[in-house]
JSON list of C-alpha atoms in Angstrom, two decimals:
[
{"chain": "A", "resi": 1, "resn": "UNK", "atom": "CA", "xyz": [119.16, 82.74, 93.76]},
{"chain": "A", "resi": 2, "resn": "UNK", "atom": "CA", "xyz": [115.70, 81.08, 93.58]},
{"chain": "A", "resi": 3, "resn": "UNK", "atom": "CA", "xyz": [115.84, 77.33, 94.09]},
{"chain": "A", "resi": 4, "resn": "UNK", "atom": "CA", "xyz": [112.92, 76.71, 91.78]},
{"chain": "A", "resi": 5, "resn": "UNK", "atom": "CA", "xyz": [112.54, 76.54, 88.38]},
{"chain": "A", "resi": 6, "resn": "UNK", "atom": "CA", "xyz": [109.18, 77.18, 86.69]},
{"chain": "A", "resi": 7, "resn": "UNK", "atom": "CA", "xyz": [107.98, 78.19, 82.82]},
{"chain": "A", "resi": 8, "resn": "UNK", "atom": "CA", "xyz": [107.77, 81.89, 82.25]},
{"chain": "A", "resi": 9, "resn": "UNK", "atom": "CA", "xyz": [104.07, 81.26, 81.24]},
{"chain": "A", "resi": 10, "resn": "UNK", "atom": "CA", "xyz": [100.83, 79.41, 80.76]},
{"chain": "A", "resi": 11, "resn": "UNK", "atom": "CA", "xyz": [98.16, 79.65, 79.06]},
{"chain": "A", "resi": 12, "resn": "UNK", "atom": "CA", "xyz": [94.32, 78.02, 80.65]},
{"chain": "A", "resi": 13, "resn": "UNK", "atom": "CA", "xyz": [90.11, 78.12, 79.50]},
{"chain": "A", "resi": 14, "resn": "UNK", "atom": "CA", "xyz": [88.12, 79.49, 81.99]},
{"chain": "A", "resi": 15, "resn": "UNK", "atom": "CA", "xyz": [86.61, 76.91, 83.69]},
{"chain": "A", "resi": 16, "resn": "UNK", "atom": "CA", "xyz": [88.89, 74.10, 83.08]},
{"chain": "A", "resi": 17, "resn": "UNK", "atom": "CA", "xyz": [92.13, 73.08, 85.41]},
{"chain": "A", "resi": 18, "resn": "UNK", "atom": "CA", "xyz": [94.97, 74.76, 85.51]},
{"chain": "A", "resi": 19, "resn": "UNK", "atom": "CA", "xyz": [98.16, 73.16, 86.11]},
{"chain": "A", "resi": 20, "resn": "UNK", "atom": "CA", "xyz": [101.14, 74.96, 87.08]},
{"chain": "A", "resi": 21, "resn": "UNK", "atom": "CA", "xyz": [104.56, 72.90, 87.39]},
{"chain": "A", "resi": 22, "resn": "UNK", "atom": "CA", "xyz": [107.34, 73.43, 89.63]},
{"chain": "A", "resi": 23, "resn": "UNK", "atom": "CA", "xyz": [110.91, 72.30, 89.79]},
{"chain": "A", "resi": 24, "resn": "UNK", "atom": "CA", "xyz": [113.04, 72.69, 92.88]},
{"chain": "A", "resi": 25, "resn": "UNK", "atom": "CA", "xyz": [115.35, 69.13, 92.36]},
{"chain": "A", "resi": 26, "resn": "UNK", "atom": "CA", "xyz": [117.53, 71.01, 95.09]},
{"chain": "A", "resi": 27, "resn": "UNK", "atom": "CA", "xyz": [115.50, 71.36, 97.70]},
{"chain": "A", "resi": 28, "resn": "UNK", "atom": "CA", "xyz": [116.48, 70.79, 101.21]},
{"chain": "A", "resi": 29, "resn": "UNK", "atom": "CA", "xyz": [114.63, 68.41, 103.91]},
{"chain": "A", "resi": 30, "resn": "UNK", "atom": "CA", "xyz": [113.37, 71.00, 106.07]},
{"chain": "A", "resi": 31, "resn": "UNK", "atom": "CA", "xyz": [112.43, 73.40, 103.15]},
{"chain": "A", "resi": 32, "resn": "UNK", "atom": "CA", "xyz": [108.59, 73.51, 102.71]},
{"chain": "A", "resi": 33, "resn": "UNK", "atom": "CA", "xyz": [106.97, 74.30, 98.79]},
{"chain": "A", "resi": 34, "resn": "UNK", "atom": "CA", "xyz": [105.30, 77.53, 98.89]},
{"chain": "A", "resi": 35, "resn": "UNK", "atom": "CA", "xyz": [103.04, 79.00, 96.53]},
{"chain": "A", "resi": 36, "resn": "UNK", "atom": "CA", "xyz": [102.29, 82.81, 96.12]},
{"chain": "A", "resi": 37, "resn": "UNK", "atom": "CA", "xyz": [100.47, 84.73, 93.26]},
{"chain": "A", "resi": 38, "resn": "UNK", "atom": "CA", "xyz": [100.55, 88.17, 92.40]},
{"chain": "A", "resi": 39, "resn": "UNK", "atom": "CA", "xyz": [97.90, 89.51, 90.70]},
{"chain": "A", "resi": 40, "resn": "UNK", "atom": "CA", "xyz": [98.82, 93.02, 88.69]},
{"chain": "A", "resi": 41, "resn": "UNK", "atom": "CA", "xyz": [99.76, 95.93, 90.63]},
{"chain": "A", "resi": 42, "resn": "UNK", "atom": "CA", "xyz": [98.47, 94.05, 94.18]},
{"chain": "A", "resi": 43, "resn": "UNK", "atom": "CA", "xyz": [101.27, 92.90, 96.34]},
{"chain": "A", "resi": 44, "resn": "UNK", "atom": "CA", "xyz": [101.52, 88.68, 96.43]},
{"chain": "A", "resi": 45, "resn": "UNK", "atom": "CA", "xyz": [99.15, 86.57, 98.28]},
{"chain": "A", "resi": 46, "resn": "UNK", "atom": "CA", "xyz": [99.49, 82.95, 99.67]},
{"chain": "A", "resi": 47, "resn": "UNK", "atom": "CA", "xyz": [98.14, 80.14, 98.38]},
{"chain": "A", "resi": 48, "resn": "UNK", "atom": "CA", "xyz": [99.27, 76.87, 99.88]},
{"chain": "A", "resi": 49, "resn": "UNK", "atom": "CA", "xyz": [102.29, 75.13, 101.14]},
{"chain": "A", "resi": 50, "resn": "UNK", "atom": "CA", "xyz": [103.07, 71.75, 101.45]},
{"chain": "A", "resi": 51, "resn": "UNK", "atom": "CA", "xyz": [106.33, 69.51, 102.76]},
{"chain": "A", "resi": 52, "resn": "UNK", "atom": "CA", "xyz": [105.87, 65.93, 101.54]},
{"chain": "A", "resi": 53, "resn": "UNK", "atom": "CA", "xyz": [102.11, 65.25, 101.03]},
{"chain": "A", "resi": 54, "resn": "UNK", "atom": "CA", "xyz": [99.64, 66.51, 98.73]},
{"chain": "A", "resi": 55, "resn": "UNK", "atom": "CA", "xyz": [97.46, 69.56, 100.25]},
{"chain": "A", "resi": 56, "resn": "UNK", "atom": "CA", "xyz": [94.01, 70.96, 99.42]},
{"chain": "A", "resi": 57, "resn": "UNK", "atom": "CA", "xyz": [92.35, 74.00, 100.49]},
{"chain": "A", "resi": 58, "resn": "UNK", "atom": "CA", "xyz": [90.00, 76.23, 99.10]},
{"chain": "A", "resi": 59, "resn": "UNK", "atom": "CA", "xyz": [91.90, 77.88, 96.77]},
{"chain": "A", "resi": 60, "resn": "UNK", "atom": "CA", "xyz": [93.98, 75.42, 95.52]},
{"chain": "A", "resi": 61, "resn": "UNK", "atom": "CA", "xyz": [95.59, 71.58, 95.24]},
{"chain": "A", "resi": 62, "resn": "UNK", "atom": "CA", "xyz": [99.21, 70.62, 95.98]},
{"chain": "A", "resi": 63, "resn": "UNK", "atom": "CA", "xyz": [100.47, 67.87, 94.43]},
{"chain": "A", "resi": 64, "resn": "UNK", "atom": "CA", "xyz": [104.33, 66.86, 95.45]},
{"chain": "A", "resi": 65, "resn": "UNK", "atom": "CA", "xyz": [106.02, 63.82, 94.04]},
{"chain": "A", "resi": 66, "resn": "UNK", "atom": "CA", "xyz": [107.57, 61.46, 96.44]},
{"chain": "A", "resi": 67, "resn": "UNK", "atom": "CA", "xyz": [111.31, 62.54, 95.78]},
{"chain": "A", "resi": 68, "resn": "UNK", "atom": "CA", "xyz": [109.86, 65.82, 96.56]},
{"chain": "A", "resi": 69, "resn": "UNK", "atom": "CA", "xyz": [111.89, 67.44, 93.60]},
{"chain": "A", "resi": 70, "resn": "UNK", "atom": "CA", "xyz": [108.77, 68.72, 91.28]},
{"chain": "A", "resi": 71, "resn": "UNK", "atom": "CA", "xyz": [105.32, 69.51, 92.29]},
{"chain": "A", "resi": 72, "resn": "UNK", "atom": "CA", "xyz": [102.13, 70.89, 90.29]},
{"chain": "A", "resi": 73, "resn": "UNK", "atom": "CA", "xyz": [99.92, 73.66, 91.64]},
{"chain": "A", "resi": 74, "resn": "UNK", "atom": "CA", "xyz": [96.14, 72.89, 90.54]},
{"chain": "A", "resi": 75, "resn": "UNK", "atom": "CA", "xyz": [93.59, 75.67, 89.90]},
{"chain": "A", "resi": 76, "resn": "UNK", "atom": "CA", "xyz": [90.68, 73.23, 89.41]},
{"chain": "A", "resi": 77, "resn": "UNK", "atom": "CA", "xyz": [88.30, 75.46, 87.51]},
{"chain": "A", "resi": 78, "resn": "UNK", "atom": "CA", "xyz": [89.86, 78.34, 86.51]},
{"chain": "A", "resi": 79, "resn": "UNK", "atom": "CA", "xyz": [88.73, 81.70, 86.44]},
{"chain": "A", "resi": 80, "resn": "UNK", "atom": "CA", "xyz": [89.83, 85.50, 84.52]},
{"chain": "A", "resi": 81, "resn": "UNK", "atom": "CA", "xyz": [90.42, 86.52, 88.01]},
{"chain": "A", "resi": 82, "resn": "UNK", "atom": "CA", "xyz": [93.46, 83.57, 88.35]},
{"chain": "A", "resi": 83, "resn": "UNK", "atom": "CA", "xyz": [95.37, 85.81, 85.84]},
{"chain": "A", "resi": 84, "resn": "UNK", "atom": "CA", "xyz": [98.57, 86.41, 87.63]},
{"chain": "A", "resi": 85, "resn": "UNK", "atom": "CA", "xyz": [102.00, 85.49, 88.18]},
{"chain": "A", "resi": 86, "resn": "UNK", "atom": "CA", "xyz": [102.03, 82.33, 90.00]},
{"chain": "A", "resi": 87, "resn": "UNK", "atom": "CA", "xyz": [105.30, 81.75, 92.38]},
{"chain": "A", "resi": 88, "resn": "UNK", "atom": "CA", "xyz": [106.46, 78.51, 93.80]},
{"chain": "A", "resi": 89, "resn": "UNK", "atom": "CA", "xyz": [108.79, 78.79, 96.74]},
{"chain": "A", "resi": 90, "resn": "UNK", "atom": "CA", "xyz": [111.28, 77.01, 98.81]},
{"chain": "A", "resi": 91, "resn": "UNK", "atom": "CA", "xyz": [111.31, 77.62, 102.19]},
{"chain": "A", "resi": 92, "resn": "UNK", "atom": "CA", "xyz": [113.54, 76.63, 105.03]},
{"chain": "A", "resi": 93, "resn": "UNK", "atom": "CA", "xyz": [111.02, 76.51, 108.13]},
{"chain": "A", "resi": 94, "resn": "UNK", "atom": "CA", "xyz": [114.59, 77.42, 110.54]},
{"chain": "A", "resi": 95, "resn": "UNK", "atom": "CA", "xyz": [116.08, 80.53, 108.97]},
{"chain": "A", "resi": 96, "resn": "UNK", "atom": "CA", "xyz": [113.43, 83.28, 109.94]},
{"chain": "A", "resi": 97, "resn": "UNK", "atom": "CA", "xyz": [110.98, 83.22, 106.49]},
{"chain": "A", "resi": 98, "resn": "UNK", "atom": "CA", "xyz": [113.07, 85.06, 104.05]},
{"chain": "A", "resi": 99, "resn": "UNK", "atom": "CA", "xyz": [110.81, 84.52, 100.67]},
{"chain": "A", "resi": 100, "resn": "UNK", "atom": "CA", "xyz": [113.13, 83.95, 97.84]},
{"chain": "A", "resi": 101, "resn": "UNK", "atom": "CA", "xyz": [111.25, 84.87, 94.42]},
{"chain": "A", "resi": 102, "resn": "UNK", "atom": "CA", "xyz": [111.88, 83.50, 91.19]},
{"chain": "A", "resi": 103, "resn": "UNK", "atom": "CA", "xyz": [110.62, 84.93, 87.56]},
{"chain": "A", "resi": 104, "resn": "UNK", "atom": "CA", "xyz": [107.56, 83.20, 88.48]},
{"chain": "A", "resi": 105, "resn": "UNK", "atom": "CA", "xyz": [104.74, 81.59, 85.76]},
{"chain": "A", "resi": 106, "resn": "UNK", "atom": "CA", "xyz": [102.15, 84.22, 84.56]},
{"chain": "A", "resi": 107, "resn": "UNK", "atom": "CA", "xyz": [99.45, 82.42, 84.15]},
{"chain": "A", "resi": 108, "resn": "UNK", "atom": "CA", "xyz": [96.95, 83.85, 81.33]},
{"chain": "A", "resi": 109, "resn": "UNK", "atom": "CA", "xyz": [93.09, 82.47, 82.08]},
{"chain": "A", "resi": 110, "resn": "UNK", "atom": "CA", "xyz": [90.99, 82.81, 78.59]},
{"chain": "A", "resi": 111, "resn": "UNK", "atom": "CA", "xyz": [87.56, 83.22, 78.39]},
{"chain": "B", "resi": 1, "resn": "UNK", "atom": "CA", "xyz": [90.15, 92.78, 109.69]},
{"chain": "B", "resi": 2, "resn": "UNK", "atom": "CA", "xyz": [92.23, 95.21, 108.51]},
{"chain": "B", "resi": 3, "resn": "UNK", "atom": "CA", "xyz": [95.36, 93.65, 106.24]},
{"chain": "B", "resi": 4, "resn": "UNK", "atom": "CA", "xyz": [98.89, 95.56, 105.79]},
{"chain": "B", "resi": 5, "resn": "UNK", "atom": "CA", "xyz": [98.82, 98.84, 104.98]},
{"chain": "B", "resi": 6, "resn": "UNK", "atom": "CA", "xyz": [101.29, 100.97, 103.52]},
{"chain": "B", "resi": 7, "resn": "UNK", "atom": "CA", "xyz": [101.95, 105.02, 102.53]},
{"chain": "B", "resi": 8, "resn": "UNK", "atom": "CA", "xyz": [101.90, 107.06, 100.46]},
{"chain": "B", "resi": 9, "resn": "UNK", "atom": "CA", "xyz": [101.13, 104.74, 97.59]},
{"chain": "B", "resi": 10, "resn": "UNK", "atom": "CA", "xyz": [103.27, 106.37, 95.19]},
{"chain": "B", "resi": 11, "resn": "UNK", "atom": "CA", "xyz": [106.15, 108.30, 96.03]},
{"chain": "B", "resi": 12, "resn": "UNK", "atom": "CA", "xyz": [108.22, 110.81, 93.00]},
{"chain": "B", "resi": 13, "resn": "UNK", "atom": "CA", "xyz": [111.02, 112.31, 94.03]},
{"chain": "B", "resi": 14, "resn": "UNK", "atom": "CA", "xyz": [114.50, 113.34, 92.65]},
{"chain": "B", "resi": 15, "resn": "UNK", "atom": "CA", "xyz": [117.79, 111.69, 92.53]},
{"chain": "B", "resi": 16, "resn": "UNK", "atom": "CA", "xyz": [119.76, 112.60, 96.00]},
{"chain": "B", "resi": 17, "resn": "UNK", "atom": "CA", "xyz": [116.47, 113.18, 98.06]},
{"chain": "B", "resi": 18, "resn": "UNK", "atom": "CA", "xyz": [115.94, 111.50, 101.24]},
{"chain": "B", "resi": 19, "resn": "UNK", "atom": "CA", "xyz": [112.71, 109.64, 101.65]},
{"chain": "B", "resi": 20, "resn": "UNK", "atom": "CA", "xyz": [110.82, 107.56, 104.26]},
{"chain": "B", "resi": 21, "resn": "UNK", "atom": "CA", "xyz": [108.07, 104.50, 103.37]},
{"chain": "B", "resi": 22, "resn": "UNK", "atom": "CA", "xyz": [105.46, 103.85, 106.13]},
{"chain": "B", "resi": 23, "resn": "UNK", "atom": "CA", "xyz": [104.51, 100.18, 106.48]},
{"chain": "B", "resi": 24, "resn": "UNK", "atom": "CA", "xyz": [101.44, 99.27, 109.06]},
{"chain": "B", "resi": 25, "resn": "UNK", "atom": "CA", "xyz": [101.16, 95.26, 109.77]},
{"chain": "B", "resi": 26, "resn": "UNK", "atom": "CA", "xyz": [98.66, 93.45, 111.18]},
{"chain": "B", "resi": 27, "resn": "UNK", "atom": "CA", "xyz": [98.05, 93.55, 114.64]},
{"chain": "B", "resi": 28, "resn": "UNK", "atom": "CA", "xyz": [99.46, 91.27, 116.62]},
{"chain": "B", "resi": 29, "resn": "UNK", "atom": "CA", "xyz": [101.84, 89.96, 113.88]},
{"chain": "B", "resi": 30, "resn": "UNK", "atom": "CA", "xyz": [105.32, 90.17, 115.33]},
{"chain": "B", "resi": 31, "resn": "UNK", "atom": "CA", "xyz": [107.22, 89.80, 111.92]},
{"chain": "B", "resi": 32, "resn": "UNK", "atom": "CA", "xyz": [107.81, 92.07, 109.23]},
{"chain": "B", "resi": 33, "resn": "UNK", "atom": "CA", "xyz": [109.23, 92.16, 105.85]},
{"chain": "B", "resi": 34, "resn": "UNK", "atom": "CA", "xyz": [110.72, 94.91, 103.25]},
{"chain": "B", "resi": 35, "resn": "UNK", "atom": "CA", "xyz": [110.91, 93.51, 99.80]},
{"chain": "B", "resi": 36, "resn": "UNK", "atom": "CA", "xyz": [111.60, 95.56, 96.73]},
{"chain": "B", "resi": 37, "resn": "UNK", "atom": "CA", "xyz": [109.96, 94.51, 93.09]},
{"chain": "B", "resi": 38, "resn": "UNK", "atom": "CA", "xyz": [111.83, 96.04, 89.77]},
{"chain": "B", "resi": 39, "resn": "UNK", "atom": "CA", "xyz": [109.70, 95.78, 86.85]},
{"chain": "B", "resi": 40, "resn": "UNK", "atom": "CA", "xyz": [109.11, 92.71, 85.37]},
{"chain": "B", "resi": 41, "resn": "UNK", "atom": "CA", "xyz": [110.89, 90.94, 88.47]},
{"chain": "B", "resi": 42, "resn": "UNK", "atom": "CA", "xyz": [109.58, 88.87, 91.40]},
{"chain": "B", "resi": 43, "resn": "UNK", "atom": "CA", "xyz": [109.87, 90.52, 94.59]},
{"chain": "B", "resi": 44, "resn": "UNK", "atom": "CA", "xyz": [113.44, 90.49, 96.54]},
{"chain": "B", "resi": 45, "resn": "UNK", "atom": "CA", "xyz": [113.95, 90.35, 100.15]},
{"chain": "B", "resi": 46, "resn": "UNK", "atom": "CA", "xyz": [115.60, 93.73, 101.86]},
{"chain": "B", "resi": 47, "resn": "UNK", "atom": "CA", "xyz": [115.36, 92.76, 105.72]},
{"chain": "B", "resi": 48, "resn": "UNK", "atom": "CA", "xyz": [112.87, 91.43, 108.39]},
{"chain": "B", "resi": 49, "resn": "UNK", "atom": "CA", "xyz": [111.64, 92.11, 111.55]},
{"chain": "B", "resi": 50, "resn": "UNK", "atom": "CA", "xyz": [111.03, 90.13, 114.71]},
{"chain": "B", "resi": 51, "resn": "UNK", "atom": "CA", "xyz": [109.75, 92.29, 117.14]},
{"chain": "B", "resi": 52, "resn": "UNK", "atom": "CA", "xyz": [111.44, 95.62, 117.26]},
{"chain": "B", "resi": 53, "resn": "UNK", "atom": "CA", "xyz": [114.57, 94.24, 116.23]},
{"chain": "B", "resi": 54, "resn": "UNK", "atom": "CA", "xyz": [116.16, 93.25, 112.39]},
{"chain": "B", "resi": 55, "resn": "UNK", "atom": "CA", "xyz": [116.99, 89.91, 112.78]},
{"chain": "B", "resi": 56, "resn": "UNK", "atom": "CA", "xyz": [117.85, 89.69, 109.05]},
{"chain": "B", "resi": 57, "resn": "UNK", "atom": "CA", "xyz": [118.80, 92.72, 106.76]},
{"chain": "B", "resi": 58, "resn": "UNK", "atom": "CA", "xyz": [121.13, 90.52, 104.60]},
{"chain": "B", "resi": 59, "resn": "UNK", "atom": "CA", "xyz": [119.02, 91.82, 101.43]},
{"chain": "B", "resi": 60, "resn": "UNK", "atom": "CA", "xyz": [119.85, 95.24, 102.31]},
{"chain": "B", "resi": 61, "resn": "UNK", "atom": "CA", "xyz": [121.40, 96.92, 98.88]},
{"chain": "B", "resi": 62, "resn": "UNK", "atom": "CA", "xyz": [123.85, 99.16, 100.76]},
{"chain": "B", "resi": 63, "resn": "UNK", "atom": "CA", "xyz": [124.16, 101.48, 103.56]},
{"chain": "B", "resi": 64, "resn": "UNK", "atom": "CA", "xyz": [122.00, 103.84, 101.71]},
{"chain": "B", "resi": 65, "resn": "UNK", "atom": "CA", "xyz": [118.94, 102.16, 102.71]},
{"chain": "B", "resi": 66, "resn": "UNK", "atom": "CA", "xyz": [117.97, 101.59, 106.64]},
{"chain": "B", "resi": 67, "resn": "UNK", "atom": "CA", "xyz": [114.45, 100.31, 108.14]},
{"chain": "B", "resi": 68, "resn": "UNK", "atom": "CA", "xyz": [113.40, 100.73, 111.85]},
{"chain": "B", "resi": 69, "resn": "UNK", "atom": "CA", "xyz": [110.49, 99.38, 114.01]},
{"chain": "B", "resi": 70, "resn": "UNK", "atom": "CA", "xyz": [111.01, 101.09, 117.16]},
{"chain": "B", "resi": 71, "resn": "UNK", "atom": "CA", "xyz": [107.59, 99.67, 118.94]},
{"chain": "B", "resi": 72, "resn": "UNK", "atom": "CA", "xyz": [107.44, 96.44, 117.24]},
{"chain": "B", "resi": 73, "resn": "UNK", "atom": "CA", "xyz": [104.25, 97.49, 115.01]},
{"chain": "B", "resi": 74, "resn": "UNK", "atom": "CA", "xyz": [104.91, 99.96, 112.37]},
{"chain": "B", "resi": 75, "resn": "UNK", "atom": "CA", "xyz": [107.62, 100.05, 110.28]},
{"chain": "B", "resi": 76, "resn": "UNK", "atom": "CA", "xyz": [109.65, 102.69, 108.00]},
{"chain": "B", "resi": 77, "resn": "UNK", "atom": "CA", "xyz": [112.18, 102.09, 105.63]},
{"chain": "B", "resi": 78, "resn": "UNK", "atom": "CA", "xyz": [114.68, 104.96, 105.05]},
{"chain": "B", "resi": 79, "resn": "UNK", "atom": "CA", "xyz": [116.01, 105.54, 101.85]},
{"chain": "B", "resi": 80, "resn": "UNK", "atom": "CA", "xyz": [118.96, 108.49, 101.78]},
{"chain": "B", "resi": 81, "resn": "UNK", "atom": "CA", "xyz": [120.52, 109.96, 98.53]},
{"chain": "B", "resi": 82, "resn": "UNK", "atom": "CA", "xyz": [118.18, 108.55, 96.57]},
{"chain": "B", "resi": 83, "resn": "UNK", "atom": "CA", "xyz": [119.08, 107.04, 92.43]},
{"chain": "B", "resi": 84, "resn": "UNK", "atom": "CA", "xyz": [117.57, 106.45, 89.73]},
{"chain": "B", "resi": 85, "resn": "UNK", "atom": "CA", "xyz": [118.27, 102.70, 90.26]},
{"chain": "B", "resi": 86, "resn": "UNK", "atom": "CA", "xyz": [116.18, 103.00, 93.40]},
{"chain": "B", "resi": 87, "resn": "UNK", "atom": "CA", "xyz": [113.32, 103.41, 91.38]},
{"chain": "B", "resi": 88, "resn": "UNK", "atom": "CA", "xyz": [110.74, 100.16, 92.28]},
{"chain": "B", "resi": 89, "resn": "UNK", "atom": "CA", "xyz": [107.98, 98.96, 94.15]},
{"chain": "B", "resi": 90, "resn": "UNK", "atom": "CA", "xyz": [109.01, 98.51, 97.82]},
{"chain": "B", "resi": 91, "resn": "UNK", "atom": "CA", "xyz": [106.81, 95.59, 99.76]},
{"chain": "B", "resi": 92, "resn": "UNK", "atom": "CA", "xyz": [105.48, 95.36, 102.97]},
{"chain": "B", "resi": 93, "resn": "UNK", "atom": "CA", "xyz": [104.43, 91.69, 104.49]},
{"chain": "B", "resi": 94, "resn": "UNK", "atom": "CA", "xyz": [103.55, 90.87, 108.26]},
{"chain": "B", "resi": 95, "resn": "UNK", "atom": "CA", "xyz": [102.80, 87.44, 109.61]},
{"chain": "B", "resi": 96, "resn": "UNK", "atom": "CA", "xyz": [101.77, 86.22, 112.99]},
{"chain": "B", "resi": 97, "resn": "UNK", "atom": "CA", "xyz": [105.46, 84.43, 114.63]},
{"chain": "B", "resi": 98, "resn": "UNK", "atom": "CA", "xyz": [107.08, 81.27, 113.05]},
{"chain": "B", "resi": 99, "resn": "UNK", "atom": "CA", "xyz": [109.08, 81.11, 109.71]},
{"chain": "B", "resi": 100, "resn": "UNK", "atom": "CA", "xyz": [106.54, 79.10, 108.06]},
{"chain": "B", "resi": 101, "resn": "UNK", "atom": "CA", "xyz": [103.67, 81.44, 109.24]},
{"chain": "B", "resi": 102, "resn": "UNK", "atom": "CA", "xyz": [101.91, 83.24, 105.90]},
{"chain": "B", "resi": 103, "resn": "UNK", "atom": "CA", "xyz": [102.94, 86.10, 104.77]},
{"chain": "B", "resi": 104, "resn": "UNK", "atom": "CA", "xyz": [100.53, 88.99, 104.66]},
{"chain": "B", "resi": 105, "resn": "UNK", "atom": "CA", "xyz": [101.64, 91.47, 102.13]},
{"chain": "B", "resi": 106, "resn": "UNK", "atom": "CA", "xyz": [100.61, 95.08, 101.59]},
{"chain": "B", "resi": 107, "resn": "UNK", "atom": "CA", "xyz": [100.19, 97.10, 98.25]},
{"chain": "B", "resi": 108, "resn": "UNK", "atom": "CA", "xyz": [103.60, 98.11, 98.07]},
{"chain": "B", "resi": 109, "resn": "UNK", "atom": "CA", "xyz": [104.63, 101.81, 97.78]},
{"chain": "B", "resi": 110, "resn": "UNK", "atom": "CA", "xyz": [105.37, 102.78, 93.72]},
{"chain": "B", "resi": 111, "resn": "UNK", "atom": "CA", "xyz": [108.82, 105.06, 94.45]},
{"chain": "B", "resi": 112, "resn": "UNK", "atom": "CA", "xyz": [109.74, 106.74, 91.12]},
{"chain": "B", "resi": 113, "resn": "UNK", "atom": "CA", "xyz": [113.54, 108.44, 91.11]},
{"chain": "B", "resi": 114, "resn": "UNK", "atom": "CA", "xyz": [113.35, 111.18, 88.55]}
]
């Protein structure tokens, strides 16, 4: 079973931020927070990952609270091509990569 | 550079047929995933490669289903006496060595049971 929780979907403007929460209140100390979207009919594609500190790269922002139990993907200006199903992941960096999926968030970007 | 590849795209065949799904990683990456997709569902793990060998197939449904890698590059996951509940979008991911590394994933192959 996936040890995240996340809302079965969003809804976002084009061009403003999109915000996509995460809960994973079990998560272990060596599991890293994955994110991986799926855009219809394509197979999933990385995002960012983060272990205790908030990330950035080009795609994305990480934001992980200090009791690392919730964390919030940001899209800052989203686009119609961010449609997808968003997927935020815990994973063990010992036990070989195994991505457990959850129902995911499908995130719906509005023009 | 090329990403993960995988044949045929779709694949129909009927309930108790035997068939075979082609994965090609990216080169150099010494792991590889299967993961199958149901409609409406997120993707779940079947088994992984390091190297030529499976160091996981925990996700394995039953004994039905077998994947090989006999070089360490390509993969192919065997499906025998195929069902109807077989019916799904089977995965394909590569990445480069570590747990953590990203995972590269393919198109997936659409298999349709009839």
């Amino acid at each position: 079973d996936a040890k995240t929780t996340q809302p079965p979907s969003m809804d976002c403007a084009e061009g403003r931020a999109a915000n996509l929460p995460c809960n994973h209140s079990t998560i272990s100390g060596n599991e890293y927070v994955y994110w991986y979207r799926q855009i219809h009919s394509q197979g999933p594609q990385y995002i960012i990952h983060g272990l205790k500190n908030n990330e950035t790269n080009e795609m994305a922002s990480l934001i992980i609270t200090e009791d690392r139990k919730s964390s919030t993907l940001i899209l800052p200006h989203a686009t119609l091509r961010d449609t997808a199903v968003y997927y935020c992941i815990a994973l063990p960096f010992n036990q070989g990569g195994k991505l457990i999926f959850g129902q995911g968030t499908e995130l719906s970007v509005k023009p | 550079g090329a990403g993960v590849s995988q044949t045929p795209s779709n694949k129909v065949t009927e309930k108790g047929k035997y068939v075979e799904l082609r994965c090609d990683p990216i080169s150099g990456h010494t792991a590889l995933y299967w993961y199958r997709q149901s409609l409406g569902q997120g993707p779940e793990f079947l088994i992984y490669f390091q190297g030529t060998g499976a160091a996981d197939d925990s996700g394995l449904p039953n004994d039905r289903f077998f994947a090989v890698r006999p070089e360490g590059s390509v993969s192919t996951l065997k499906i025998q006496r195929t069902e109807r509940g077989d019916s799904a979008v089977y995965l394909c991911a590569s990445s480069q060595y570590r747990s953590t590394d990203t995972q590269y994933f393919g198109p997936g192959t659409r298999l349709t049971v009839l």
